[in-house]
PDB file of C-alpha atoms and ligand atoms in Angstrom:
ATOM      1  CA  UNK X   1      82.443 104.698 142.609  1.00  0.00           C
ATOM      2  CA  UNK X   2      84.403 102.698 139.985  1.00  0.00           C
ATOM      3  CA  UNK X   3      83.678 103.055 136.232  1.00  0.00           C
ATOM      4  CA  UNK X   4      82.036  99.603 136.152  1.00  0.00           C
ATOM      5  CA  UNK X   5      79.600 100.673 138.916  1.00  0.00           C
ATOM      6  CA  UNK X   6      78.346 103.818 137.192  1.00  0.00           C
ATOM      7  CA  UNK X   7      74.650 103.800 136.196  1.00  0.00           C
ATOM      8  CA  UNK X   8      73.728 102.702 132.646  1.00  0.00           C
ATOM      9  CA  UNK X   9      74.386 105.431 130.045  1.00  0.00           C
ATOM     10  CA  UNK X  10      70.705 105.851 129.250  1.00  0.00           C
ATOM     11  CA  UNK X  11      69.987 106.586 132.920  1.00  0.00           C
ATOM     12  CA  UNK X  12      72.874 109.045 133.052  1.00  0.00           C
ATOM     13  CA  UNK X  13      71.485 110.881 129.994  1.00  0.00           C
ATOM     14  CA  UNK X  14      68.018 111.014 131.565  1.00  0.00           C
ATOM     15  CA  UNK X  15      69.386 112.187 134.923  1.00  0.00           C
ATOM     16  CA  UNK X  16      71.053 115.170 133.214  1.00  0.00           C
ATOM     17  CA  UNK X  17      68.128 115.741 130.812  1.00  0.00           C
ATOM     18  CA  UNK X  18      70.407 115.363 127.782  1.00  0.00           C
ATOM     19  CA  UNK X  19      69.099 114.746 124.276  1.00  0.00           C
ATOM     20  CA  UNK X  20      71.017 114.398 121.014  1.00  0.00           C
ATOM     21  CA  UNK X  21      71.658 117.556 118.980  1.00  0.00           C
ATOM     22  CA  UNK X  22      71.691 117.121 115.229  1.00  0.00           C
ATOM     23  CA  UNK X  23      73.977 120.112 114.656  1.00  0.00           C
ATOM     24  CA  UNK X  24      76.739 118.358 116.646  1.00  0.00           C
ATOM     25  CA  UNK X  25      76.318 115.081 114.712  1.00  0.00           C
ATOM     26  CA  UNK X  26      75.251 113.299 117.894  1.00  0.00           C
ATOM     27  CA  UNK X  27      74.445 109.581 117.575  1.00  0.00           C
ATOM     28  CA  UNK X  28      75.346 107.775 120.771  1.00  0.00           C
ATOM     29  CA  UNK X  29      76.636 104.278 121.460  1.00  0.00           C
ATOM     30  CA  UNK X  30      74.897 103.262 124.666  1.00  0.00           C
ATOM     31  CA  UNK X  31      75.758  99.540 124.579  1.00  0.00           C
ATOM     32  CA  UNK X  32      79.005  99.002 126.473  1.00  0.00           C
ATOM     33  CA  UNK X  33      79.572  95.654 124.712  1.00  0.00           C
ATOM     34  CA  UNK X  34      79.948  97.606 121.480  1.00  0.00           C
ATOM     35  CA  UNK X  35      82.222 100.279 122.932  1.00  0.00           C
ATOM     36  CA  UNK X  36      84.391  97.636 124.655  1.00  0.00           C
ATOM     37  CA  UNK X  37      84.799  95.893 121.318  1.00  0.00           C
ATOM     38  CA  UNK X  38      85.956  99.167 119.721  1.00  0.00           C
ATOM     39  CA  UNK X  39      88.489  99.667 122.541  1.00  0.00           C
ATOM     40  CA  UNK X  40      89.767  96.113 121.938  1.00  0.00           C
ATOM     41  CA  UNK X  41      90.027  96.673 118.181  1.00  0.00           C
ATOM     42  CA  UNK X  42      91.989  99.847 118.915  1.00  0.00           C
ATOM     43  CA  UNK X  43      94.490  97.740 120.887  1.00  0.00           C
ATOM     44  CA  UNK X  44      94.172 100.058 123.877  1.00  0.00           C
ATOM     45  CA  UNK X  45      95.670  98.918 127.202  1.00  0.00           C
ATOM     46  CA  UNK X  46      97.289 100.099 130.417  1.00  0.00           C
ATOM     47  CA  UNK X  47     100.207 101.834 128.699  1.00  0.00           C
ATOM     48  CA  UNK X  48      98.062 103.663 126.153  1.00  0.00           C
ATOM     49  CA  UNK X  49      97.452 107.365 125.887  1.00  0.00           C
ATOM     50  CA  UNK X  50      94.343 108.099 123.848  1.00  0.00           C
ATOM     51  CA  UNK X  51      92.809 111.261 122.469  1.00  0.00           C
ATOM     52  CA  UNK X  52      89.066 110.723 122.144  1.00  0.00           C
ATOM     53  CA  UNK X  53      87.112 113.225 120.073  1.00  0.00           C
ATOM     54  CA  UNK X  54      83.482 113.736 121.052  1.00  0.00           C
ATOM     55  CA  UNK X  55      82.984 111.618 124.189  1.00  0.00           C
ATOM     56  CA  UNK X  56      79.337 112.769 124.438  1.00  0.00           C
ATOM     57  CA  UNK X  57      77.708 110.686 127.201  1.00  0.00           C
ATOM     58  CA  UNK X  58      80.963 108.723 127.566  1.00  0.00           C
ATOM     59  CA  UNK X  59      80.191 105.158 126.428  1.00  0.00           C
ATOM     60  CA  UNK X  60      83.416 104.783 124.472  1.00  0.00           C
ATOM     61  CA  UNK X  61      85.280 106.742 127.161  1.00  0.00           C
ATOM     62  CA  UNK X  62      84.149 104.227 129.784  1.00  0.00           C
ATOM     63  CA  UNK X  63      85.492 101.351 127.687  1.00  0.00           C
ATOM     64  CA  UNK X  64      88.845 103.108 127.143  1.00  0.00           C
ATOM     65  CA  UNK X  65      89.165 103.815 130.879  1.00  0.00           C
ATOM     66  CA  UNK X  66      88.233 100.222 131.779  1.00  0.00           C
ATOM     67  CA  UNK X  67      91.025  99.052 129.459  1.00  0.00           C
ATOM     68  CA  UNK X  68      93.417 101.133 131.580  1.00  0.00           C
ATOM     69  CA  UNK X  69      94.135 103.940 129.105  1.00  0.00           C
ATOM     70  CA  UNK X  70      94.969 107.532 129.934  1.00  0.00           C
ATOM     71  CA  UNK X  71      92.323 109.499 128.003  1.00  0.00           C
ATOM     72  CA  UNK X  72      92.221 113.107 126.884  1.00  0.00           C
ATOM     73  CA  UNK X  73      88.657 113.692 125.712  1.00  0.00           C
ATOM     74  CA  UNK X  74      87.830 116.694 123.514  1.00  0.00           C
ATOM     75  CA  UNK X  75      84.123 117.558 123.470  1.00  0.00           C
ATOM     76  CA  UNK X  76      82.607 120.606 121.798  1.00  0.00           C
ATOM     77  CA  UNK X  77      79.177 120.384 123.473  1.00  0.00           C
ATOM     78  CA  UNK X  78      79.510 121.810 127.008  1.00  0.00           C
ATOM     79  CA  UNK X  79      76.237 120.158 128.109  1.00  0.00           C
ATOM     80  CA  UNK X  80      78.066 116.834 128.573  1.00  0.00           C
ATOM     81  CA  UNK X  81      80.762 118.098 130.924  1.00  0.00           C
ATOM     82  CA  UNK X  82      78.945 117.543 134.272  1.00  0.00           C
ATOM     83  CA  UNK X  83      78.149 113.945 133.303  1.00  0.00           C
ATOM     84  CA  UNK X  84      81.724 113.394 132.093  1.00  0.00           C
ATOM     85  CA  UNK X  85      83.126 114.875 135.350  1.00  0.00           C
ATOM     86  CA  UNK X  86      81.472 111.940 137.165  1.00  0.00           C
ATOM     87  CA  UNK X  87      83.348 109.601 134.876  1.00  0.00           C
ATOM     88  CA  UNK X  88      86.617 111.432 135.602  1.00  0.00           C
ATOM     89  CA  UNK X  89      85.959 111.031 139.354  1.00  0.00           C
ATOM     90  CA  UNK X  90      85.375 107.300 138.874  1.00  0.00           C
ATOM     91  CA  UNK X  91      88.777 106.876 137.177  1.00  0.00           C
ATOM     92  CA  UNK X  92      91.108 109.114 139.178  1.00  0.00           C
ATOM     93  CA  UNK X  93      94.074 110.438 137.196  1.00  0.00           C
ATOM     94  CA  UNK X  94      92.974 108.733 133.955  1.00  0.00           C
ATOM     95  CA  UNK X  95      90.627 111.216 132.264  1.00  0.00           C
ATOM     96  CA  UNK X  96      91.248 114.824 131.221  1.00  0.00           C
ATOM     97  CA  UNK X  97      88.268 116.720 129.807  1.00  0.00           C
ATOM     98  CA  UNK X  98      88.779 119.501 127.301  1.00  0.00           C
ATOM     99  CA  UNK X  99      85.864 121.551 126.042  1.00  0.00           C
ATOM    100  CA  UNK X 100      86.962 122.555 122.534  1.00  0.00           C
ATOM    101  CA  UNK X 101      86.430 122.124 118.826  1.00  0.00           C
ATOM    102  CA  UNK X 102      88.617 119.187 117.755  1.00  0.00           C
ATOM    103  CA  UNK X 103      89.111 120.808 114.335  1.00  0.00           C
ATOM    104  CA  UNK X 104      91.234 123.576 115.860  1.00  0.00           C
ATOM    105  CA  UNK X 105      92.744 121.811 118.863  1.00  0.00           C
ATOM    106  CA  UNK X 106      96.558 121.473 118.958  1.00  0.00           C
ATOM    107  CA  UNK X 107      97.033 117.794 119.866  1.00  0.00           C
ATOM    108  CA  UNK X 108     100.781 118.111 120.524  1.00  0.00           C
ATOM    109  CA  UNK X 109     100.166 120.964 122.986  1.00  0.00           C
ATOM    110  CA  UNK X 110      97.388 118.989 124.724  1.00  0.00           C
ATOM    111  CA  UNK X 111      99.666 115.993 125.139  1.00  0.00           C
ATOM    112  CA  UNK X 112     102.552 118.161 126.353  1.00  0.00           C
ATOM    113  CA  UNK X 113     100.311 119.743 128.976  1.00  0.00           C
ATOM    114  CA  UNK X 114      98.352 116.698 130.136  1.00  0.00           C
ATOM    115  CA  UNK X 115     100.378 113.576 129.299  1.00  0.00           C
ATOM    116  CA  UNK X 116     104.041 114.572 129.518  1.00  0.00           C
ATOM    117  CA  UNK X 117     104.262 114.750 125.716  1.00  0.00           C
ATOM    118  CA  UNK X 118     103.526 111.015 125.329  1.00  0.00           C
ATOM    119  CA  UNK X 119     102.644 109.632 121.894  1.00  0.00           C
ATOM    120  CA  UNK X 120      98.922 108.964 121.581  1.00  0.00           C
ATOM    121  CA  UNK X 121      96.359 107.110 119.539  1.00  0.00           C
ATOM    122  CA  UNK X 122      93.032 108.530 118.487  1.00  0.00           C
ATOM    123  CA  UNK X 123      89.862 106.579 119.152  1.00  0.00           C
ATOM    124  CA  UNK X 124      86.553 108.199 118.282  1.00  0.00           C
ATOM    125  CA  UNK X 125      82.977 107.746 117.205  1.00  0.00           C
ATOM    126  CA  UNK X 126      83.249 110.790 114.976  1.00  0.00           C
ATOM    127  CA  UNK X 127      80.531 113.322 114.272  1.00  0.00           C
ATOM    128  CA  UNK X 128      79.726 112.599 110.614  1.00  0.00           C
ATOM    129  CA  UNK X 129      79.661 116.250 109.589  1.00  0.00           C
ATOM    130  CA  UNK X 130      83.343 116.801 110.502  1.00  0.00           C
ATOM    131  CA  UNK X 131      84.761 113.262 110.214  1.00  0.00           C
ATOM    132  CA  UNK X 132      86.608 113.823 106.930  1.00  0.00           C
ATOM    133  CA  UNK X 133      88.261 117.181 107.792  1.00  0.00           C
ATOM    134  CA  UNK X 134      89.376 115.713 111.145  1.00  0.00           C
ATOM    135  CA  UNK X 135      90.874 112.708 109.397  1.00  0.00           C
ATOM    136  CA  UNK X 136      92.746 114.933 106.903  1.00  0.00           C
ATOM    137  CA  UNK X 137      94.132 116.938 109.833  1.00  0.00           C
ATOM    138  CA  UNK X 138      95.472 113.754 111.485  1.00  0.00           C
ATOM    139  CA  UNK X 139      96.784 112.300 108.208  1.00  0.00           C
ATOM    140  CA  UNK X 140      98.620 115.392 107.000  1.00  0.00           C
ATOM    141  CA  UNK X 141      99.166 117.606 110.060  1.00  0.00           C
ATOM    142  CA  UNK X 142     102.446 118.023 111.937  1.00  0.00           C
ATOM    143  CA  UNK X 143     101.303 115.929 114.898  1.00  0.00           C
ATOM    144  CA  UNK X 144     100.998 112.196 114.114  1.00  0.00           C
ATOM    145  CA  UNK X 145      98.841 109.766 116.074  1.00  0.00           C
ATOM    146  CA  UNK X 146     100.292 106.285 116.789  1.00  0.00           C
ATOM    147  CA  UNK X 147      97.143 104.676 115.392  1.00  0.00           C
ATOM    148  CA  UNK X 148      93.597 105.840 114.640  1.00  0.00           C
ATOM    149  CA  UNK X 149      90.462 103.810 115.299  1.00  0.00           C
ATOM    150  CA  UNK X 150      87.587 105.829 113.942  1.00  0.00           C
ATOM    151  CA  UNK X 151      83.882 105.350 113.373  1.00  0.00           C
ATOM    152  CA  UNK X 152      82.707 106.826 110.071  1.00  0.00           C
ATOM    153  CA  UNK X 153      79.631 106.491 107.973  1.00  0.00           C
ATOM    154  CA  UNK X 154      80.234 103.297 106.026  1.00  0.00           C
ATOM    155  CA  UNK X 155      80.527 105.038 102.684  1.00  0.00           C
ATOM    156  CA  UNK X 156      83.446 107.164 103.956  1.00  0.00           C
ATOM    157  CA  UNK X 157      85.172 104.155 105.587  1.00  0.00           C
ATOM    158  CA  UNK X 158      84.943 102.315 102.264  1.00  0.00           C
ATOM    159  CA  UNK X 159      86.591 105.229 100.486  1.00  0.00           C
ATOM    160  CA  UNK X 160      89.584 105.059 102.824  1.00  0.00           C
ATOM    161  CA  UNK X 161      90.368 101.452 101.903  1.00  0.00           C
ATOM    162  CA  UNK X 162      89.222 101.397  98.246  1.00  0.00           C
ATOM    163  CA  UNK X 163      91.673 100.220  95.566  1.00  0.00           C
ATOM    164  CA  UNK X 164      92.015 101.767  92.091  1.00  0.00           C
ATOM    165  CA  UNK X 165      89.125 100.759  89.860  1.00  0.00           C
ATOM    166  CA  UNK X 166      86.627 100.387  92.736  1.00  0.00           C
ATOM    167  CA  UNK X 167      83.536 102.621  92.815  1.00  0.00           C
ATOM    168  CA  UNK X 168      84.566 104.193  96.131  1.00  0.00           C
ATOM    169  CA  UNK X 169      88.129 104.969  94.986  1.00  0.00           C
ATOM    170  CA  UNK X 170      88.974 108.670  95.077  1.00  0.00           C
ATOM    171  CA  UNK X 171      91.170 111.404  96.457  1.00  0.00           C
ATOM    172  CA  UNK X 172      90.622 110.367 100.087  1.00  0.00           C
ATOM    173  CA  UNK X 173      91.710 106.776  99.229  1.00  0.00           C
ATOM    174  CA  UNK X 174      94.959 108.007  97.662  1.00  0.00           C
ATOM    175  CA  UNK X 175      95.861 110.445 100.437  1.00  0.00           C
ATOM    176  CA  UNK X 176      94.981 107.946 103.206  1.00  0.00           C
ATOM    177  CA  UNK X 177      96.881 105.050 101.637  1.00  0.00           C
ATOM    178  CA  UNK X 178      99.949 107.206 100.899  1.00  0.00           C
ATOM    179  CA  UNK X 179     100.509 107.657 104.653  1.00  0.00           C
ATOM    180  CA  UNK X 180      98.641 104.818 106.396  1.00  0.00           C
ATOM    181  CA  UNK X 181      97.748 101.185 106.287  1.00  0.00           C
ATOM    182  CA  UNK X 182      93.932 101.371 106.457  1.00  0.00           C
ATOM    183  CA  UNK X 183      91.496  98.551 107.247  1.00  0.00           C
ATOM    184  CA  UNK X 184      87.795  98.306 108.056  1.00  0.00           C
ATOM    185  CA  UNK X 185      87.576  96.326 111.299  1.00  0.00           C
ATOM    186  CA  UNK X 186      83.880  96.526 112.220  1.00  0.00           C
ATOM    187  CA  UNK X 187      80.523  97.262 110.598  1.00  0.00           C
ATOM    188  CA  UNK X 188      77.668  98.691 112.628  1.00  0.00           C
ATOM    189  CA  UNK X 189      74.002  99.015 111.642  1.00  0.00           C
ATOM    190  CA  UNK X 190      72.171 102.305 112.205  1.00  0.00           C
ATOM    191  CA  UNK X 191      70.143 100.750 115.041  1.00  0.00           C
ATOM    192  CA  UNK X 192      73.305 100.419 117.173  1.00  0.00           C
ATOM    193  CA  UNK X 193      73.107 104.209 117.747  1.00  0.00           C
ATOM    194  CA  UNK X 194      70.739 106.440 119.722  1.00  0.00           C
ATOM    195  CA  UNK X 195      69.183 108.115 117.800  1.00  0.00           C
ATOM    196  CA  UNK X 196      69.873 105.949 114.709  1.00  0.00           C
ATOM    197  CA  UNK X 197      71.488 107.879 111.828  1.00  0.00           C
ATOM    198  CA  UNK X 198      70.165 107.529 108.260  1.00  0.00           C
ATOM    199  CA  UNK X 199      73.293 105.618 107.198  1.00  0.00           C
ATOM    200  CA  UNK X 200      75.233 102.523 108.212  1.00  0.00           C
ATOM    201  CA  UNK X 201      78.582 102.915 109.983  1.00  0.00           C
ATOM    202  CA  UNK X 202      81.964 101.239 110.048  1.00  0.00           C
ATOM    203  CA  UNK X 203      85.105 101.444 112.161  1.00  0.00           C
ATOM    204  CA  UNK X 204      88.380 101.972 110.323  1.00  0.00           C
ATOM    205  CA  UNK X 205      91.751 101.221 111.916  1.00  0.00           C
ATOM    206  CA  UNK X 206      94.626 103.225 110.459  1.00  0.00           C
ATOM    207  CA  UNK X 207      98.314 102.656 111.175  1.00  0.00           C
ATOM    208  CA  UNK X 208     100.783 105.252 109.864  1.00  0.00           C
ATOM    209  CA  UNK X 209     103.373 103.814 107.452  1.00  0.00           C
ATOM    210  CA  UNK X 210     106.963 103.832 108.762  1.00  0.00           C
ATOM    211  CA  UNK X 211     108.364 105.568 105.649  1.00  0.00           C
ATOM    212  CA  UNK X 212     105.910 108.186 104.629  1.00  0.00           C
ATOM    213  CA  UNK X 213     106.429 110.645 101.726  1.00  0.00           C
ATOM    214  CA  UNK X 214     107.829 113.996 102.851  1.00  0.00           C
ATOM    215  CA  UNK X 215     105.689 117.128 103.249  1.00  0.00           C
ATOM    216  CA  UNK X 216     106.534 118.528  99.788  1.00  0.00           C
ATOM    217  CA  UNK X 217     105.473 115.287  98.079  1.00  0.00           C
ATOM    218  CA  UNK X 218     102.249 115.195 100.112  1.00  0.00           C
ATOM    219  CA  UNK X 219     101.468 118.814  99.163  1.00  0.00           C
ATOM    220  CA  UNK X 220     102.069 117.927  95.497  1.00  0.00           C
ATOM    221  CA  UNK X 221      99.902 114.814  95.935  1.00  0.00           C
ATOM    222  CA  UNK X 222      97.047 116.988  97.219  1.00  0.00           C
ATOM    223  CA  UNK X 223      97.427 119.259  94.195  1.00  0.00           C
ATOM    224  CA  UNK X 224      97.618 116.480  91.604  1.00  0.00           C
ATOM    225  CA  UNK X 225      94.745 114.430  93.077  1.00  0.00           C
ATOM    226  CA  UNK X 226      92.539 117.541  93.329  1.00  0.00           C
ATOM    227  CA  UNK X 227      93.011 118.116  89.591  1.00  0.00           C
ATOM    228  CA  UNK X 228      92.679 114.448  88.583  1.00  0.00           C
ATOM    229  CA  UNK X 229      89.597 113.607  90.674  1.00  0.00           C
ATOM    230  CA  UNK X 230      88.044 117.040  90.089  1.00  0.00           C
ATOM    231  CA  UNK X 231      87.322 115.664  86.610  1.00  0.00           C
ATOM    232  CA  UNK X 232      87.495 111.947  87.296  1.00  0.00           C
ATOM    233  CA  UNK X 233      85.786 110.828  84.069  1.00  0.00           C
ATOM    234  CA  UNK X 234      88.252 112.706  81.861  1.00  0.00           C
ATOM    235  CA  UNK X 235      91.569 111.336  80.637  1.00  0.00           C
ATOM    236  CA  UNK X 236      94.593 112.479  82.651  1.00  0.00           C
ATOM    237  CA  UNK X 237      96.006 114.463  79.722  1.00  0.00           C
ATOM    238  CA  UNK X 238      92.997 116.706  80.056  1.00  0.00           C
ATOM    239  CA  UNK X 239      92.169 116.623  83.809  1.00  0.00           C
ATOM    240  CA  UNK X 240      95.832 117.225  84.721  1.00  0.00           C
ATOM    241  CA  UNK X 241      96.301 120.109  82.273  1.00  0.00           C
ATOM    242  CA  UNK X 242      96.572 122.667  85.135  1.00  0.00           C
ATOM    243  CA  UNK X 243      99.480 120.742  86.693  1.00  0.00           C
ATOM    244  CA  UNK X 244     101.409 119.734  83.575  1.00  0.00           C
ATOM    245  CA  UNK X 245      99.098 117.488  81.523  1.00  0.00           C
ATOM    246  CA  UNK X 246     100.737 115.099  79.091  1.00  0.00           C
ATOM    247  CA  UNK X 247     104.320 116.143  79.979  1.00  0.00           C
ATOM    248  CA  UNK X 248     103.657 115.382  83.642  1.00  0.00           C
ATOM    249  CA  UNK X 249     102.230 111.946  82.797  1.00  0.00           C
ATOM    250  CA  UNK X 250     105.219 111.206  80.575  1.00  0.00           C
ATOM    251  CA  UNK X 251     107.702 112.213  83.304  1.00  0.00           C
ATOM    252  CA  UNK X 252     105.902 109.900  85.752  1.00  0.00           C
ATOM    253  CA  UNK X 253     105.599 107.022  83.280  1.00  0.00           C
ATOM    254  CA  UNK X 254     101.788 107.130  83.441  1.00  0.00           C
ATOM    255  CA  UNK X 255      99.588 106.569  80.385  1.00  0.00           C
ATOM    256  CA  UNK X 256      97.850 109.959  79.765  1.00  0.00           C
ATOM    257  CA  UNK X 257      94.773 108.239  78.320  1.00  0.00           C
ATOM    258  CA  UNK X 258      93.983 106.699  81.729  1.00  0.00           C
ATOM    259  CA  UNK X 259      91.356 108.222  83.992  1.00  0.00           C
ATOM    260  CA  UNK X 260      92.025 109.116  87.648  1.00  0.00           C
ATOM    261  CA  UNK X 261      89.889 106.289  88.978  1.00  0.00           C
ATOM    262  CA  UNK X 262      92.163 103.628  87.419  1.00  0.00           C
ATOM    263  CA  UNK X 263      95.506 105.027  88.642  1.00  0.00           C
ATOM    264  CA  UNK X 264      96.746 103.331  91.836  1.00  0.00           C
ATOM    265  CA  UNK X 265      98.073 105.325  94.810  1.00  0.00           C
ATOM    266  CA  UNK X 266     101.711 104.607  93.781  1.00  0.00           C
ATOM    267  CA  UNK X 267     100.979 106.107  90.349  1.00  0.00           C
ATOM    268  CA  UNK X 268      99.751 109.306  91.999  1.00  0.00           C
ATOM    269  CA  UNK X 269     102.890 109.425  94.141  1.00  0.00           C
ATOM    270  CA  UNK X 270     104.900 109.210  90.899  1.00  0.00           C
ATOM    271  CA  UNK X 271     102.861 112.070  89.446  1.00  0.00           C
ATOM    272  CA  UNK X 272     103.417 114.134  92.620  1.00  0.00           C
ATOM    273  CA  UNK X 273     107.194 113.583  92.467  1.00  0.00           C
ATOM    274  CA  UNK X 274     107.240 114.445  88.754  1.00  0.00           C
ATOM    275  CA  UNK X 275     105.241 117.611  89.509  1.00  0.00           C
ATOM    276  CA  UNK X 276     107.950 118.721  91.963  1.00  0.00           C
ATOM    277  CA  UNK X 277     110.746 117.800  89.534  1.00  0.00           C
ATOM    278  CA  UNK X 278     109.144 119.772  86.673  1.00  0.00           C
ATOM    279  CA  UNK X 279     108.242 122.843  88.791  1.00  0.00           C
TER     280      UNK X 279
HETATM  281  N1  LIG C 301      81.445 109.155 121.660  1.00  0.00           N
HETATM  282  C1  LIG C 301      80.011 109.254 121.898  1.00  0.00           C
HETATM  283  C2  LIG C 301      79.361 107.919 121.656  1.00  0.00           C
HETATM  284  O1  LIG C 301      79.983 107.092 120.987  1.00  0.00           O
HETATM  285  O2  LIG C 301      78.240 107.715 122.143  1.00  0.00           O
HETATM  286  C3  LIG C 301      79.366 110.344 121.041  1.00  0.00           C
HETATM  287  C4  LIG C 301      79.576 110.204 119.558  1.00  0.00           C
HETATM  288  S1  LIG C 301      78.662 111.360 118.576  1.00  0.00           S
HETATM  289  C5  LIG C 301      78.622 110.512 117.027  1.00  0.00           C
HETATM  290  C6  LIG C 301      79.838 112.667 118.185  1.00  0.00           C
HETATM  291  C7  LIG C 301      80.289 113.498 119.387  1.00  0.00           C
HETATM  292  O3  LIG C 301      81.233 114.489 118.912  1.00  0.00           O
HETATM  293  C8  LIG C 301      79.198 114.278 120.094  1.00  0.00           C
HETATM  294  O4  LIG C 301      79.352 114.159 121.480  1.00  0.00           O
HETATM  295  C9  LIG C 301      79.416 115.739 119.643  1.00  0.00           C
HETATM  296  O5  LIG C 301      78.965 116.687 120.568  1.00  0.00           O
HETATM  297  C10 LIG C 301      80.910 115.773 119.467  1.00  0.00           C
HETATM  298  N2  LIG C 301      81.398 116.779 118.511  1.00  0.00           N
HETATM  299  C11 LIG C 301      80.791 117.235 117.386  1.00  0.00           C
HETATM  300  N3  LIG C 301      81.574 118.104 116.734  1.00  0.00           N
HETATM  301  C12 LIG C 301      82.724 118.205 117.460  1.00  0.00           C
HETATM  302  C13 LIG C 301      83.921 118.954 117.310  1.00  0.00           C
HETATM  303  N4  LIG C 301      84.115 119.756 116.245  1.00  0.00           N
HETATM  304  N5  LIG C 301      84.887 118.832 118.246  1.00  0.00           N
HETATM  305  C14 LIG C 301      84.710 118.003 119.332  1.00  0.00           C
HETATM  306  N6  LIG C 301      83.582 117.268 119.523  1.00  0.00           N
HETATM  307  C15 LIG C 301      82.615 117.361 118.605  1.00  0.00           C
END
């Protein structure tokens, strides 16, 4: 049976007696028009290798397979494996299923074992409870995805793209924008999911920047932004005291009477470089 001929997702869930578990952040996309749109926005095609985190009942997986991608799907909840095996049978050679926690999975090793070490994108409707730590892993870890197309709760997606001065601007905005071009490409209401979550959602598309800061600068950036946004209403001369305070601001050419929320990403990169130079 081909992927397009498989029974509707809702029927597949019923056939296997599967319900959503809150502890796994399960909110399913059962409308294939929506999942196909996400696959299109991800730019996935025949030559693509994709790591999908949390396939669940496989709605997004179906769309990725239909687009011709080679998919490595990492699912923590073992209950979905029998249903997903049917999907693997319908797309011979395209889908590898891994039962694991995506937070601790070694993506480079997975790709070496199952895709000849090919570069890969990440496409996922992320579980909200671990969306941010997963993103940080992919932004700052040793293995780099080609692109990331990720569903978050809208508030988190907004933080990724927020500019200095905006309400949503914070540490996650600075770290994301230091290494990626980030855009929101789709908004989704709660009712698009089964069961509906309490919040709205949005898909962010992230493309790594060609010249990213080196690991030492990124480590310093984490340090400086933790201090600055840990006390975001205070002036930098005070919030940055633990990392050099006024002298650090002076070395980076940043006004120490500013507050973290008004300093653009480039300003934080300057502070991170100054932190290394003064250490
Ligand atoms: N992709 C499916 C969809 O769009 O209908 C399901 C999305 S649901 C929001 C999140 C999925 O991630 C669930 O299938 C859940 O079991 C899985 N999950 C939760 N935590 C995980 C983890 N740490 N590692 C891998 N999968 C996880």
